[in-house]
Amino acid sequence: MKLHVDLVSAEGQIYSGSATMVFVAAEMGEVGIAPRHAPLLTRMRPGQVRIQEEGQEEQQFFVSGGVLEVQPHLVTVMADTAERAADIDEAAAEKAKQRAEEKVSKAEDKVDIAKAQSELAEAAARLHLVKKLRSTQ
């Protein structure tokens, strides 16, 4: 049995295809989705989406957050932003994390602090994914 997976962002469709297993960084932890999974609607946190297809290399993506919808044979990942993990520039990710850390240290009111912490979480998750991919190669 297989799932159909659609990964979309505001920029457009990033991936559409079949899978035997999908892993998503949901708000409360990583979720593994197999065919015939119970219906689910949840928010995603910044992190990795992995799509596995039997006999093929695992597809890996970074999402900055968004919404995950699961039906028994359909997974829809609606990301705020998304990119293929292999396309992430490590140096740019490191700089983004440093800028976010500076914003956190300079933020003064609650709104600025919350926004800076959100940017830092996204930048840290992107950098973590890049380093993880590099260590497995």
CSV table of C-alpha atoms in Angstrom, one decimal:
chain,number,residue,atom,x,y,z
A,1,MET,CA,0.0,0.0,0.0
A,2,LYS,CA,1.1,3.5,-0.7
A,3,LEU,CA,0.3,7.1,0.3
A,4,HIS,CA,0.0,10.1,-2.0
A,5,VAL,CA,2.1,13.0,-0.7
A,6,ASP,CA,1.7,16.7,-1.6
A,7,LEU,CA,4.2,19.2,-0.1
A,8,VAL,CA,3.2,22.8,-0.9
A,9,SER,CA,4.3,26.2,0.2
A,10,ALA,CA,3.3,29.8,-0.7
A,11,GLU,CA,5.9,29.6,-3.5
A,12,GLY,CA,4.2,26.5,-5.1
A,13,GLN,CA,4.3,22.8,-5.1
A,14,ILE,CA,7.6,21.3,-3.8
A,15,TYR,CA,6.8,17.6,-4.1
A,16,SER,CA,4.0,15.4,-5.3
A,17,GLY,CA,4.3,11.6,-5.4
A,18,SER,CA,3.8,8.3,-3.7
A,19,ALA,CA,5.4,7.1,-0.5
A,20,THR,CA,5.4,4.1,1.8
A,21,MET,CA,6.2,6.2,4.9
A,22,VAL,CA,6.3,9.9,5.7
A,23,PHE,CA,7.9,11.6,8.8
A,24,VAL,CA,7.0,15.1,9.8
A,25,ALA,CA,8.2,17.5,12.5
A,26,ALA,CA,4.8,18.1,14.2
A,27,GLU,CA,4.3,20.6,17.0
A,28,MET,CA,4.3,17.9,19.7
A,29,GLY,CA,7.1,15.8,18.2
A,30,GLU,CA,7.9,13.8,15.1
A,31,VAL,CA,5.0,12.0,13.5
A,32,GLY,CA,5.4,8.8,11.3
A,33,ILE,CA,2.6,8.3,8.8
A,34,ALA,CA,2.0,5.0,7.0
A,35,PRO,CA,-0.8,4.1,4.6
A,36,ARG,CA,-4.2,3.8,6.3
A,37,HIS,CA,-3.1,6.2,9.0
A,38,ALA,CA,-6.0,7.7,11.0
A,39,PRO,CA,-7.1,11.2,9.9
A,40,LEU,CA,-5.1,13.9,11.5
A,41,LEU,CA,-4.8,17.7,11.3
A,42,THR,CA,-1.9,19.3,13.2
A,43,ARG,CA,0.5,22.2,13.1
A,44,MET,CA,4.2,21.6,12.2
A,45,ARG,CA,7.2,23.1,13.8
A,46,PRO,CA,10.4,24.1,11.9
A,47,GLY,CA,12.1,20.9,10.9
A,48,GLN,CA,12.5,18.0,8.6
A,49,VAL,CA,10.0,16.2,6.4
A,50,ARG,CA,11.2,12.8,5.2
A,51,ILE,CA,9.4,10.9,2.4
A,52,GLN,CA,10.3,7.2,1.9
A,53,GLU,CA,9.5,5.2,-1.2
A,54,GLU,CA,10.4,1.5,-1.3
A,55,GLY,CA,13.5,0.9,-3.4
A,56,GLN,CA,14.3,4.6,-3.8
A,57,GLU,CA,16.4,7.1,-1.9
A,58,GLU,CA,14.7,9.0,0.9
A,59,GLN,CA,13.5,12.5,0.0
A,60,GLN,CA,14.3,15.1,2.6
A,61,PHE,CA,12.9,18.7,2.9
A,62,PHE,CA,13.0,21.5,5.4
A,63,VAL,CA,9.8,23.3,6.4
A,64,SER,CA,9.6,26.4,8.5
A,65,GLY,CA,6.2,25.4,10.0
A,66,GLY,CA,2.7,25.1,8.7
A,67,VAL,CA,-0.1,22.6,8.7
A,68,LEU,CA,-0.1,18.8,8.2
A,69,GLU,CA,-3.3,17.0,7.0
A,70,VAL,CA,-3.4,13.3,7.0
A,71,GLN,CA,-6.1,11.1,5.4
A,72,PRO,CA,-5.9,7.3,5.1
A,73,HIS,CA,-4.2,7.4,1.7
A,74,LEU,CA,-3.2,11.1,1.3
A,75,VAL,CA,-0.7,13.3,3.2
A,76,THR,CA,-0.8,17.1,2.6
A,77,VAL,CA,2.0,19.2,4.0
A,78,MET,CA,1.1,22.9,3.8
A,79,ALA,CA,4.3,24.7,4.7
A,80,ASP,CA,4.9,28.3,5.4
A,81,THR,CA,8.2,27.9,3.4
A,82,ALA,CA,9.8,24.7,2.2
A,83,GLU,CA,13.0,23.7,0.4
A,84,ARG,CA,14.8,20.5,-0.5
A,85,ALA,CA,17.3,19.7,2.3
A,86,ALA,CA,20.1,19.2,-0.3
A,87,ASP,CA,19.6,22.8,-1.5
A,88,ILE,CA,20.2,24.5,1.9
A,89,ASP,CA,23.4,26.6,2.1
A,90,GLU,CA,25.2,25.8,5.3
A,91,ALA,CA,27.0,29.1,5.5
A,92,ALA,CA,23.8,31.1,5.0
A,93,ALA,CA,22.0,29.0,7.6
A,94,GLU,CA,24.8,29.7,10.1
A,95,LYS,CA,24.6,33.4,9.4
A,96,ALA,CA,20.8,33.4,9.8
A,97,LYS,CA,21.2,31.6,13.2
A,98,GLN,CA,23.7,34.3,14.3
A,99,ARG,CA,21.4,37.1,13.2
A,100,ALA,CA,18.5,35.5,15.1
A,101,GLU,CA,20.6,35.1,18.2
A,102,GLU,CA,21.5,38.8,18.0
A,103,LYS,CA,17.8,39.7,17.7
A,104,VAL,CA,16.9,37.7,20.7
A,105,SER,CA,19.6,39.4,22.8
A,106,LYS,CA,18.5,42.9,21.7
A,107,ALA,CA,14.7,42.4,21.9
A,108,GLU,CA,13.0,44.5,24.5
A,109,ASP,CA,9.3,43.9,24.5
A,110,LYS,CA,7.4,40.6,24.5
A,111,VAL,CA,6.3,40.8,20.9
A,112,ASP,CA,9.9,41.3,19.7
A,113,ILE,CA,11.2,38.6,22.0
A,114,ALA,CA,8.6,36.1,20.7
A,115,LYS,CA,9.3,37.0,17.0
A,116,ALA,CA,13.1,36.7,17.6
A,117,GLN,CA,12.7,33.3,19.3
A,118,SER,CA,10.6,32.0,16.5
A,119,GLU,CA,13.3,33.1,13.9
A,120,LEU,CA,16.0,31.5,16.1
A,121,ALA,CA,14.0,28.2,16.3
A,122,GLU,CA,13.7,28.1,12.5
A,123,ALA,CA,17.3,29.0,11.8
A,124,ALA,CA,18.5,26.5,14.4
A,125,ALA,CA,16.3,23.7,12.9
A,126,ARG,CA,17.6,24.5,9.3
A,127,LEU,CA,21.2,24.5,10.5
A,128,HIS,CA,20.7,21.2,12.4
A,129,LEU,CA,19.3,19.5,9.3
A,130,VAL,CA,22.2,20.7,7.1
A,131,LYS,CA,24.8,19.4,9.7
A,132,LYS,CA,22.9,16.1,10.0
A,133,LEU,CA,22.9,15.6,6.3
A,134,ARG,CA,26.6,16.4,6.0
A,135,SER,CA,27.5,13.9,8.7
A,136,THR,CA,25.7,11.1,6.9
A,137,GLN,CA,27.4,11.6,3.6
